[in-house]
């Protein structure tokens, strides 16, 4: 079956530190991969996505590369800001019409100044 | 990008009453909508999938008589929590797929508190 595993949090960093949040997946076929961000008290916002192997998704300084050989989609940012503090969810879409996203458990990031 | 609007953003209701949450796709036709529930500090749990004009498909363990889902049009799905109890307090999020899109779009979520 399809599943997503992401690193447990919380992750606590100082401003301008390098961020990595690991995400691995199990899937049949050729899924699309996503990172969503959830700020306190809010809904989900799409951060970035990749639809095929070796694609790199990027947005607001965050990047993630779809690695089929390691079934991974790790999220990285070179220099985090306090405003990046949020919960980050890795998700997988089996790419079948009408099929729901499968989410990882979420990783809480806390950045201090 | 496509926009999904969820209403209300938050609601407080008395135990035993029913609450309706609306999920609208504003600028596209949503052939499929999904309803999720999120407990504090946890991930999103898929409750049900609804296709326009047909009955919703509920995930195992979700009471279909308690969580009524209606997807009456291509732009509107509703979730009604019937006879709500404090344990139903949670954050409910909808998302929608439209033909030709490669991603689902999420509503802002509804914080339900049952007192």
JSON list of C-alpha atoms in Angstrom, two decimals:
[
{"chain": "A", "resi": 1, "resn": "UNK", "atom": "CA", "xyz": [0.00, 0.00, 0.00]},
{"chain": "A", "resi": 2, "resn": "UNK", "atom": "CA", "xyz": [0.86, 3.67, -0.02]},
{"chain": "A", "resi": 3, "resn": "UNK", "atom": "CA", "xyz": [2.36, 5.38, 2.99]},
{"chain": "A", "resi": 4, "resn": "UNK", "atom": "CA", "xyz": [4.46, 8.35, 4.03]},
{"chain": "A", "resi": 5, "resn": "UNK", "atom": "CA", "xyz": [6.98, 8.44, 6.87]},
{"chain": "A", "resi": 6, "resn": "UNK", "atom": "CA", "xyz": [8.50, 11.69, 8.04]},
{"chain": "A", "resi": 7, "resn": "UNK", "atom": "CA", "xyz": [10.84, 12.46, 10.85]},
{"chain": "A", "resi": 8, "resn": "UNK", "atom": "CA", "xyz": [9.43, 13.02, 14.27]},
{"chain": "A", "resi": 9, "resn": "UNK", "atom": "CA", "xyz": [9.65, 16.47, 15.72]},
{"chain": "A", "resi": 10, "resn": "UNK", "atom": "CA", "xyz": [9.80, 18.88, 17.16]},
{"chain": "A", "resi": 11, "resn": "UNK", "atom": "CA", "xyz": [12.71, 20.41, 15.33]},
{"chain": "A", "resi": 12, "resn": "UNK", "atom": "CA", "xyz": [14.15, 23.42, 17.13]},
{"chain": "A", "resi": 13, "resn": "UNK", "atom": "CA", "xyz": [16.56, 25.70, 15.28]},
{"chain": "A", "resi": 14, "resn": "UNK", "atom": "CA", "xyz": [18.10, 29.12, 15.60]},
{"chain": "A", "resi": 15, "resn": "UNK", "atom": "CA", "xyz": [17.42, 31.71, 12.95]},
{"chain": "A", "resi": 16, "resn": "UNK", "atom": "CA", "xyz": [19.58, 31.28, 9.82]},
{"chain": "A", "resi": 17, "resn": "UNK", "atom": "CA", "xyz": [20.28, 27.61, 10.56]},
{"chain": "A", "resi": 18, "resn": "UNK", "atom": "CA", "xyz": [20.00, 24.93, 7.89]},
{"chain": "A", "resi": 19, "resn": "UNK", "atom": "CA", "xyz": [16.86, 22.85, 7.88]},
{"chain": "A", "resi": 20, "resn": "UNK", "atom": "CA", "xyz": [16.27, 19.28, 6.77]},
{"chain": "A", "resi": 21, "resn": "UNK", "atom": "CA", "xyz": [13.06, 17.38, 7.37]},
{"chain": "A", "resi": 22, "resn": "UNK", "atom": "CA", "xyz": [13.23, 13.82, 6.14]},
{"chain": "A", "resi": 23, "resn": "UNK", "atom": "CA", "xyz": [10.39, 12.17, 4.27]},
{"chain": "A", "resi": 24, "resn": "UNK", "atom": "CA", "xyz": [10.27, 8.72, 2.72]},
{"chain": "A", "resi": 25, "resn": "UNK", "atom": "CA", "xyz": [7.41, 7.03, 0.99]},
{"chain": "A", "resi": 26, "resn": "UNK", "atom": "CA", "xyz": [6.08, 3.70, -0.12]},
{"chain": "A", "resi": 27, "resn": "UNK", "atom": "CA", "xyz": [3.93, 3.63, -3.22]},
{"chain": "A", "resi": 28, "resn": "UNK", "atom": "CA", "xyz": [2.83, 1.56, -6.13]},
{"chain": "A", "resi": 29, "resn": "UNK", "atom": "CA", "xyz": [3.04, 3.22, -9.50]},
{"chain": "A", "resi": 30, "resn": "UNK", "atom": "CA", "xyz": [4.22, 6.78, -9.97]},
{"chain": "A", "resi": 31, "resn": "UNK", "atom": "CA", "xyz": [2.97, 9.08, -7.25]},
{"chain": "A", "resi": 32, "resn": "UNK", "atom": "CA", "xyz": [3.24, 12.83, -6.97]},
{"chain": "A", "resi": 33, "resn": "UNK", "atom": "CA", "xyz": [4.83, 14.21, -3.80]},
{"chain": "A", "resi": 34, "resn": "UNK", "atom": "CA", "xyz": [4.00, 17.32, -1.83]},
{"chain": "A", "resi": 35, "resn": "UNK", "atom": "CA", "xyz": [5.02, 19.38, 1.16]},
{"chain": "A", "resi": 36, "resn": "UNK", "atom": "CA", "xyz": [2.32, 21.30, 2.95]},
{"chain": "A", "resi": 37, "resn": "UNK", "atom": "CA", "xyz": [2.74, 23.83, 5.74]},
{"chain": "A", "resi": 38, "resn": "UNK", "atom": "CA", "xyz": [0.27, 24.58, 8.50]},
{"chain": "A", "resi": 39, "resn": "UNK", "atom": "CA", "xyz": [0.64, 27.71, 10.61]},
{"chain": "A", "resi": 40, "resn": "UNK", "atom": "CA", "xyz": [-0.95, 27.75, 14.06]},
{"chain": "A", "resi": 41, "resn": "UNK", "atom": "CA", "xyz": [-4.72, 27.78, 13.90]},
{"chain": "A", "resi": 42, "resn": "UNK", "atom": "CA", "xyz": [-4.82, 27.71, 10.12]},
{"chain": "A", "resi": 43, "resn": "UNK", "atom": "CA", "xyz": [-5.47, 25.27, 7.30]},
{"chain": "A", "resi": 44, "resn": "UNK", "atom": "CA", "xyz": [-2.97, 23.69, 4.96]},
{"chain": "A", "resi": 45, "resn": "UNK", "atom": "CA", "xyz": [-0.97, 25.57, 2.38]},
{"chain": "A", "resi": 46, "resn": "UNK", "atom": "CA", "xyz": [0.85, 23.88, -0.44]},
{"chain": "A", "resi": 47, "resn": "UNK", "atom": "CA", "xyz": [4.56, 24.65, -0.09]},
{"chain": "A", "resi": 48, "resn": "UNK", "atom": "CA", "xyz": [5.96, 22.74, -3.04]},
{"chain": "A", "resi": 49, "resn": "UNK", "atom": "CA", "xyz": [5.42, 19.67, -5.14]},
{"chain": "A", "resi": 50, "resn": "UNK", "atom": "CA", "xyz": [7.11, 17.28, -7.57]},
{"chain": "A", "resi": 51, "resn": "UNK", "atom": "CA", "xyz": [5.27, 15.08, -10.00]},
{"chain": "A", "resi": 52, "resn": "UNK", "atom": "CA", "xyz": [8.00, 12.77, -11.30]},
{"chain": "A", "resi": 53, "resn": "UNK", "atom": "CA", "xyz": [11.38, 11.33, -10.40]},
{"chain": "A", "resi": 54, "resn": "UNK", "atom": "CA", "xyz": [14.28, 13.81, -10.21]},
{"chain": "A", "resi": 55, "resn": "UNK", "atom": "CA", "xyz": [11.95, 16.80, -10.21]},
{"chain": "A", "resi": 56, "resn": "UNK", "atom": "CA", "xyz": [12.86, 19.48, -7.71]},
{"chain": "A", "resi": 57, "resn": "UNK", "atom": "CA", "xyz": [10.10, 21.47, -6.12]},
{"chain": "A", "resi": 58, "resn": "UNK", "atom": "CA", "xyz": [10.97, 24.87, -4.68]},
{"chain": "A", "resi": 59, "resn": "UNK", "atom": "CA", "xyz": [9.21, 27.79, -3.06]},
{"chain": "A", "resi": 60, "resn": "UNK", "atom": "CA", "xyz": [10.11, 30.53, -0.56]},
{"chain": "A", "resi": 61, "resn": "UNK", "atom": "CA", "xyz": [13.63, 29.17, -0.18]},
{"chain": "A", "resi": 62, "resn": "UNK", "atom": "CA", "xyz": [12.45, 25.62, 0.51]},
{"chain": "A", "resi": 63, "resn": "UNK", "atom": "CA", "xyz": [13.45, 22.78, -1.80]},
{"chain": "A", "resi": 64, "resn": "UNK", "atom": "CA", "xyz": [12.77, 19.07, -2.12]},
{"chain": "A", "resi": 65, "resn": "UNK", "atom": "CA", "xyz": [13.89, 16.60, -4.77]},
{"chain": "A", "resi": 66, "resn": "UNK", "atom": "CA", "xyz": [11.86, 13.55, -5.77]},
{"chain": "A", "resi": 67, "resn": "UNK", "atom": "CA", "xyz": [14.33, 10.64, -5.40]},
{"chain": "A", "resi": 68, "resn": "UNK", "atom": "CA", "xyz": [12.86, 7.44, -6.73]},
{"chain": "A", "resi": 69, "resn": "UNK", "atom": "CA", "xyz": [15.96, 5.36, -5.98]},
{"chain": "A", "resi": 70, "resn": "UNK", "atom": "CA", "xyz": [15.76, 6.19, -2.28]},
{"chain": "A", "resi": 71, "resn": "UNK", "atom": "CA", "xyz": [11.97, 6.79, -2.23]},
{"chain": "A", "resi": 72, "resn": "UNK", "atom": "CA", "xyz": [12.58, 10.10, -0.53]},
{"chain": "A", "resi": 73, "resn": "UNK", "atom": "CA", "xyz": [11.43, 13.71, -0.72]},
{"chain": "A", "resi": 74, "resn": "UNK", "atom": "CA", "xyz": [13.39, 15.52, 1.97]},
{"chain": "A", "resi": 75, "resn": "UNK", "atom": "CA", "xyz": [12.58, 19.17, 2.65]},
{"chain": "A", "resi": 76, "resn": "UNK", "atom": "CA", "xyz": [15.49, 21.60, 2.94]},
{"chain": "A", "resi": 77, "resn": "UNK", "atom": "CA", "xyz": [16.05, 25.28, 3.50]},
{"chain": "A", "resi": 78, "resn": "UNK", "atom": "CA", "xyz": [19.41, 26.96, 3.70]},
{"chain": "A", "resi": 79, "resn": "UNK", "atom": "CA", "xyz": [18.54, 29.65, 6.25]},
{"chain": "A", "resi": 80, "resn": "UNK", "atom": "CA", "xyz": [15.38, 29.46, 8.31]},
{"chain": "A", "resi": 81, "resn": "UNK", "atom": "CA", "xyz": [13.51, 32.42, 9.73]},
{"chain": "A", "resi": 82, "resn": "UNK", "atom": "CA", "xyz": [11.32, 32.77, 12.79]},
{"chain": "A", "resi": 83, "resn": "UNK", "atom": "CA", "xyz": [8.35, 33.09, 10.44]},
{"chain": "A", "resi": 84, "resn": "UNK", "atom": "CA", "xyz": [9.01, 29.54, 9.19]},
{"chain": "A", "resi": 85, "resn": "UNK", "atom": "CA", "xyz": [7.84, 28.15, 12.52]},
{"chain": "A", "resi": 86, "resn": "UNK", "atom": "CA", "xyz": [4.94, 25.84, 11.63]},
{"chain": "A", "resi": 87, "resn": "UNK", "atom": "CA", "xyz": [4.00, 22.21, 11.13]},
{"chain": "A", "resi": 88, "resn": "UNK", "atom": "CA", "xyz": [5.21, 20.63, 7.90]},
{"chain": "A", "resi": 89, "resn": "UNK", "atom": "CA", "xyz": [3.45, 17.69, 6.27]},
{"chain": "A", "resi": 90, "resn": "UNK", "atom": "CA", "xyz": [4.85, 15.45, 3.58]},
{"chain": "A", "resi": 91, "resn": "UNK", "atom": "CA", "xyz": [2.14, 13.95, 1.38]},
{"chain": "A", "resi": 92, "resn": "UNK", "atom": "CA", "xyz": [1.73, 11.56, -1.50]},
{"chain": "A", "resi": 93, "resn": "UNK", "atom": "CA", "xyz": [-0.84, 11.41, -4.24]},
{"chain": "A", "resi": 94, "resn": "UNK", "atom": "CA", "xyz": [-1.24, 8.05, -5.94]},
{"chain": "A", "resi": 95, "resn": "UNK", "atom": "CA", "xyz": [-2.18, 9.98, -9.08]},
{"chain": "A", "resi": 96, "resn": "UNK", "atom": "CA", "xyz": [-5.43, 8.19, -9.51]},
{"chain": "A", "resi": 97, "resn": "UNK", "atom": "CA", "xyz": [-8.34, 10.48, -10.18]},
{"chain": "A", "resi": 98, "resn": "UNK", "atom": "CA", "xyz": [-10.41, 11.03, -7.10]},
{"chain": "A", "resi": 99, "resn": "UNK", "atom": "CA", "xyz": [-7.90, 9.50, -4.68]},
{"chain": "A", "resi": 100, "resn": "UNK", "atom": "CA", "xyz": [-7.12, 11.33, -1.47]},
{"chain": "A", "resi": 101, "resn": "UNK", "atom": "CA", "xyz": [-3.69, 12.50, -0.43]},
{"chain": "A", "resi": 102, "resn": "UNK", "atom": "CA", "xyz": [-1.82, 10.38, 2.08]},
{"chain": "A", "resi": 103, "resn": "UNK", "atom": "CA", "xyz": [-0.10, 12.43, 4.76]},
{"chain": "A", "resi": 104, "resn": "UNK", "atom": "CA", "xyz": [2.83, 11.87, 7.02]},
{"chain": "A", "resi": 105, "resn": "UNK", "atom": "CA", "xyz": [2.38, 12.62, 10.70]},
{"chain": "A", "resi": 106, "resn": "UNK", "atom": "CA", "xyz": [3.77, 16.13, 10.46]},
{"chain": "A", "resi": 107, "resn": "UNK", "atom": "CA", "xyz": [6.91, 17.73, 11.84]},
{"chain": "A", "resi": 108, "resn": "UNK", "atom": "CA", "xyz": [6.78, 20.78, 14.05]},
{"chain": "A", "resi": 109, "resn": "UNK", "atom": "CA", "xyz": [9.47, 23.34, 13.37]},
{"chain": "A", "resi": 110, "resn": "UNK", "atom": "CA", "xyz": [10.27, 25.99, 15.92]},
{"chain": "A", "resi": 111, "resn": "UNK", "atom": "CA", "xyz": [12.74, 28.73, 15.00]},
{"chain": "A", "resi": 112, "resn": "UNK", "atom": "CA", "xyz": [14.06, 31.14, 17.60]},
{"chain": "A", "resi": 113, "resn": "UNK", "atom": "CA", "xyz": [15.83, 34.45, 17.07]},
{"chain": "B", "resi": 1, "resn": "UNK", "atom": "CA", "xyz": [-4.50, 28.74, -8.32]},
{"chain": "B", "resi": 2, "resn": "UNK", "atom": "CA", "xyz": [-7.84, 27.21, -7.53]},
{"chain": "B", "resi": 3, "resn": "UNK", "atom": "CA", "xyz": [-9.57, 28.31, -4.34]},
{"chain": "B", "resi": 4, "resn": "UNK", "atom": "CA", "xyz": [-11.55, 26.25, -1.86]},
{"chain": "B", "resi": 5, "resn": "UNK", "atom": "CA", "xyz": [-13.58, 28.13, 0.71]},
{"chain": "B", "resi": 6, "resn": "UNK", "atom": "CA", "xyz": [-14.69, 26.47, 3.92]},
{"chain": "B", "resi": 7, "resn": "UNK", "atom": "CA", "xyz": [-17.28, 27.96, 6.23]},
{"chain": "B", "resi": 8, "resn": "UNK", "atom": "CA", "xyz": [-17.49, 28.59, 9.11]},
{"chain": "B", "resi": 9, "resn": "UNK", "atom": "CA", "xyz": [-13.90, 28.98, 10.30]},
{"chain": "B", "resi": 10, "resn": "UNK", "atom": "CA", "xyz": [-14.92, 28.14, 13.81]},
{"chain": "B", "resi": 11, "resn": "UNK", "atom": "CA", "xyz": [-18.08, 27.14, 15.57]},
{"chain": "B", "resi": 12, "resn": "UNK", "atom": "CA", "xyz": [-19.11, 26.41, 19.13]},
{"chain": "B", "resi": 13, "resn": "UNK", "atom": "CA", "xyz": [-22.22, 24.33, 19.68]},
{"chain": "B", "resi": 14, "resn": "UNK", "atom": "CA", "xyz": [-24.02, 22.67, 22.52]},
{"chain": "B", "resi": 15, "resn": "UNK", "atom": "CA", "xyz": [-23.86, 18.95, 23.04]},
{"chain": "B", "resi": 16, "resn": "UNK", "atom": "CA", "xyz": [-26.69, 17.20, 21.22]},
{"chain": "B", "resi": 17, "resn": "UNK", "atom": "CA", "xyz": [-27.10, 19.76, 18.46]},
{"chain": "B", "resi": 18, "resn": "UNK", "atom": "CA", "xyz": [-26.06, 19.40, 14.82]},
{"chain": "B", "resi": 19, "resn": "UNK", "atom": "CA", "xyz": [-23.54, 21.51, 12.95]},
{"chain": "B", "resi": 20, "resn": "UNK", "atom": "CA", "xyz": [-23.14, 21.95, 9.20]},
{"chain": "B", "resi": 21, "resn": "UNK", "atom": "CA", "xyz": [-19.82, 22.80, 7.58]},
{"chain": "B", "resi": 22, "resn": "UNK", "atom": "CA", "xyz": [-19.67, 23.95, 3.97]},
{"chain": "B", "resi": 23, "resn": "UNK", "atom": "CA", "xyz": [-16.88, 23.46, 1.48]},
{"chain": "B", "resi": 24, "resn": "UNK", "atom": "CA", "xyz": [-17.04, 25.35, -1.81]},
{"chain": "B", "resi": 25, "resn": "UNK", "atom": "CA", "xyz": [-14.77, 25.34, -4.83]},
{"chain": "B", "resi": 26, "resn": "UNK", "atom": "CA", "xyz": [-14.87, 28.96, -6.00]},
{"chain": "B", "resi": 27, "resn": "UNK", "atom": "CA", "xyz": [-13.34, 28.87, -9.44]},
{"chain": "B", "resi": 28, "resn": "UNK", "atom": "CA", "xyz": [-13.36, 25.27, -10.56]},
{"chain": "B", "resi": 29, "resn": "UNK", "atom": "CA", "xyz": [-15.62, 22.27, -10.61]},
{"chain": "B", "resi": 30, "resn": "UNK", "atom": "CA", "xyz": [-14.74, 19.78, -7.92]},
{"chain": "B", "resi": 31, "resn": "UNK", "atom": "CA", "xyz": [-15.57, 16.30, -9.09]},
{"chain": "B", "resi": 32, "resn": "UNK", "atom": "CA", "xyz": [-14.28, 14.84, -5.84]},
{"chain": "B", "resi": 33, "resn": "UNK", "atom": "CA", "xyz": [-14.12, 16.32, -2.38]},
{"chain": "B", "resi": 34, "resn": "UNK", "atom": "CA", "xyz": [-12.45, 14.93, 0.71]},
{"chain": "B", "resi": 35, "resn": "UNK", "atom": "CA", "xyz": [-13.13, 15.52, 4.36]},
{"chain": "B", "resi": 36, "resn": "UNK", "atom": "CA", "xyz": [-10.37, 15.21, 6.94]},
{"chain": "B", "resi": 37, "resn": "UNK", "atom": "CA", "xyz": [-10.28, 15.46, 10.67]},
{"chain": "B", "resi": 38, "resn": "UNK", "atom": "CA", "xyz": [-7.25, 16.66, 12.60]},
{"chain": "B", "resi": 39, "resn": "UNK", "atom": "CA", "xyz": [-6.74, 16.15, 16.31]},
{"chain": "B", "resi": 40, "resn": "UNK", "atom": "CA", "xyz": [-4.40, 18.51, 18.17]},
{"chain": "B", "resi": 41, "resn": "UNK", "atom": "CA", "xyz": [-0.77, 18.03, 17.21]},
{"chain": "B", "resi": 42, "resn": "UNK", "atom": "CA", "xyz": [-1.65, 15.15, 14.90]},
{"chain": "B", "resi": 43, "resn": "UNK", "atom": "CA", "xyz": [-1.86, 14.50, 11.22]},
{"chain": "B", "resi": 44, "resn": "UNK", "atom": "CA", "xyz": [-4.90, 14.63, 9.00]},
{"chain": "B", "resi": 45, "resn": "UNK", "atom": "CA", "xyz": [-7.16, 11.62, 9.10]},
{"chain": "B", "resi": 46, "resn": "UNK", "atom": "CA", "xyz": [-9.27, 11.03, 6.02]},
{"chain": "B", "resi": 47, "resn": "UNK", "atom": "CA", "xyz": [-12.91, 10.67, 6.99]},
{"chain": "B", "resi": 48, "resn": "UNK", "atom": "CA", "xyz": [-14.65, 10.30, 3.67]},
{"chain": "B", "resi": 49, "resn": "UNK", "atom": "CA", "xyz": [-14.54, 10.87, -0.05]},
{"chain": "B", "resi": 50, "resn": "UNK", "atom": "CA", "xyz": [-17.49, 12.35, -1.86]},
{"chain": "B", "resi": 51, "resn": "UNK", "atom": "CA", "xyz": [-18.25, 12.47, -5.55]},
{"chain": "B", "resi": 52, "resn": "UNK", "atom": "CA", "xyz": [-20.83, 14.83, -6.95]},
{"chain": "B", "resi": 53, "resn": "UNK", "atom": "CA", "xyz": [-24.26, 13.26, -7.10]},
{"chain": "B", "resi": 54, "resn": "UNK", "atom": "CA", "xyz": [-23.38, 10.03, -5.36]},
{"chain": "B", "resi": 55, "resn": "UNK", "atom": "CA", "xyz": [-23.08, 8.76, -1.82]},
{"chain": "B", "resi": 56, "resn": "UNK", "atom": "CA", "xyz": [-19.91, 9.42, 0.09]},
{"chain": "B", "resi": 57, "resn": "UNK", "atom": "CA", "xyz": [-17.41, 6.66, 0.77]},
{"chain": "B", "resi": 58, "resn": "UNK", "atom": "CA", "xyz": [-16.44, 6.58, 4.42]},
{"chain": "B", "resi": 59, "resn": "UNK", "atom": "CA", "xyz": [-13.17, 5.37, 5.86]},
{"chain": "B", "resi": 60, "resn": "UNK", "atom": "CA", "xyz": [-13.19, 2.49, 8.28]},
{"chain": "B", "resi": 61, "resn": "UNK", "atom": "CA", "xyz": [-14.23, 3.56, 11.75]},
{"chain": "B", "resi": 62, "resn": "UNK", "atom": "CA", "xyz": [-16.04, 6.72, 10.67]},
{"chain": "B", "resi": 63, "resn": "UNK", "atom": "CA", "xyz": [-19.73, 6.70, 11.54]},
{"chain": "B", "resi": 64, "resn": "UNK", "atom": "CA", "xyz": [-21.65, 7.64, 8.42]},
{"chain": "B", "resi": 65, "resn": "UNK", "atom": "CA", "xyz": [-24.83, 8.35, 10.38]},
{"chain": "B", "resi": 66, "resn": "UNK", "atom": "CA", "xyz": [-22.99, 10.80, 12.57]},
{"chain": "B", "resi": 67, "resn": "UNK", "atom": "CA", "xyz": [-20.99, 12.56, 9.89]},
{"chain": "B", "resi": 68, "resn": "UNK", "atom": "CA", "xyz": [-23.39, 13.21, 7.04]},
{"chain": "B", "resi": 69, "resn": "UNK", "atom": "CA", "xyz": [-21.78, 14.26, 3.79]},
{"chain": "B", "resi": 70, "resn": "UNK", "atom": "CA", "xyz": [-23.68, 15.74, 0.88]},
{"chain": "B", "resi": 71, "resn": "UNK", "atom": "CA", "xyz": [-22.02, 16.62, -2.42]},
{"chain": "B", "resi": 72, "resn": "UNK", "atom": "CA", "xyz": [-25.01, 18.04, -4.19]},
{"chain": "B", "resi": 73, "resn": "UNK", "atom": "CA", "xyz": [-23.21, 20.07, -6.84]},
{"chain": "B", "resi": 74, "resn": "UNK", "atom": "CA", "xyz": [-19.82, 20.36, -8.47]},
{"chain": "B", "resi": 75, "resn": "UNK", "atom": "CA", "xyz": [-18.95, 23.31, -6.28]},
{"chain": "B", "resi": 76, "resn": "UNK", "atom": "CA", "xyz": [-20.40, 22.43, -2.89]},
{"chain": "B", "resi": 77, "resn": "UNK", "atom": "CA", "xyz": [-19.99, 19.67, -0.35]},
{"chain": "B", "resi": 78, "resn": "UNK", "atom": "CA", "xyz": [-21.31, 19.77, 3.19]},
{"chain": "B", "resi": 79, "resn": "UNK", "atom": "CA", "xyz": [-20.40, 17.88, 6.33]},
{"chain": "B", "resi": 80, "resn": "UNK", "atom": "CA", "xyz": [-23.03, 17.73, 9.05]},
{"chain": "B", "resi": 81, "resn": "UNK", "atom": "CA", "xyz": [-22.00, 16.55, 12.48]},
{"chain": "B", "resi": 82, "resn": "UNK", "atom": "CA", "xyz": [-25.20, 15.22, 13.98]},
{"chain": "B", "resi": 83, "resn": "UNK", "atom": "CA", "xyz": [-25.92, 15.07, 17.69]},
{"chain": "B", "resi": 84, "resn": "UNK", "atom": "CA", "xyz": [-22.50, 16.46, 18.43]},
{"chain": "B", "resi": 85, "resn": "UNK", "atom": "CA", "xyz": [-20.66, 15.51, 21.59]},
{"chain": "B", "resi": 86, "resn": "UNK", "atom": "CA", "xyz": [-17.50, 16.94, 23.16]},
{"chain": "B", "resi": 87, "resn": "UNK", "atom": "CA", "xyz": [-15.40, 14.14, 21.66]},
{"chain": "B", "resi": 88, "resn": "UNK", "atom": "CA", "xyz": [-16.37, 15.43, 18.20]},
{"chain": "B", "resi": 89, "resn": "UNK", "atom": "CA", "xyz": [-14.48, 18.64, 18.94]},
{"chain": "B", "resi": 90, "resn": "UNK", "atom": "CA", "xyz": [-11.74, 18.82, 16.34]},
{"chain": "B", "resi": 91, "resn": "UNK", "atom": "CA", "xyz": [-10.39, 20.64, 13.31]},
{"chain": "B", "resi": 92, "resn": "UNK", "atom": "CA", "xyz": [-12.18, 19.60, 10.12]},
{"chain": "B", "resi": 93, "resn": "UNK", "atom": "CA", "xyz": [-10.60, 20.28, 6.73]},
{"chain": "B", "resi": 94, "resn": "UNK", "atom": "CA", "xyz": [-11.99, 19.73, 3.26]},
{"chain": "B", "resi": 95, "resn": "UNK", "atom": "CA", "xyz": [-10.10, 19.43, 0.01]},
{"chain": "B", "resi": 96, "resn": "UNK", "atom": "CA", "xyz": [-11.17, 19.23, -3.59]},
{"chain": "B", "resi": 97, "resn": "UNK", "atom": "CA", "xyz": [-9.90, 17.78, -6.83]},
{"chain": "B", "resi": 98, "resn": "UNK", "atom": "CA", "xyz": [-10.86, 19.19, -10.21]},
{"chain": "B", "resi": 99, "resn": "UNK", "atom": "CA", "xyz": [-10.37, 17.72, -13.64]},
{"chain": "B", "resi": 100, "resn": "UNK", "atom": "CA", "xyz": [-7.07, 18.73, -15.18]},
{"chain": "B", "resi": 101, "resn": "UNK", "atom": "CA", "xyz": [-5.43, 19.62, -11.87]},
{"chain": "B", "resi": 102, "resn": "UNK", "atom": "CA", "xyz": [-2.41, 17.78, -10.48]},
{"chain": "B", "resi": 103, "resn": "UNK", "atom": "CA", "xyz": [-3.08, 18.63, -6.85]},
{"chain": "B", "resi": 104, "resn": "UNK", "atom": "CA", "xyz": [-5.90, 18.86, -4.38]},
{"chain": "B", "resi": 105, "resn": "UNK", "atom": "CA", "xyz": [-6.81, 22.26, -2.93]},
{"chain": "B", "resi": 106, "resn": "UNK", "atom": "CA", "xyz": [-7.60, 22.70, 0.72]},
{"chain": "B", "resi": 107, "resn": "UNK", "atom": "CA", "xyz": [-10.11, 24.78, 2.59]},
{"chain": "B", "resi": 108, "resn": "UNK", "atom": "CA", "xyz": [-9.06, 26.88, 5.55]},
{"chain": "B", "resi": 109, "resn": "UNK", "atom": "CA", "xyz": [-10.47, 24.39, 8.04]},
{"chain": "B", "resi": 110, "resn": "UNK", "atom": "CA", "xyz": [-13.22, 24.60, 10.65]},
{"chain": "B", "resi": 111, "resn": "UNK", "atom": "CA", "xyz": [-12.53, 24.48, 14.36]},
{"chain": "B", "resi": 112, "resn": "UNK", "atom": "CA", "xyz": [-15.49, 22.76, 16.02]},
{"chain": "B", "resi": 113, "resn": "UNK", "atom": "CA", "xyz": [-15.90, 22.96, 19.78]},
{"chain": "B", "resi": 114, "resn": "UNK", "atom": "CA", "xyz": [-18.75, 21.09, 21.41]},
{"chain": "B", "resi": 115, "resn": "UNK", "atom": "CA", "xyz": [-19.61, 22.19, 24.94]}
]
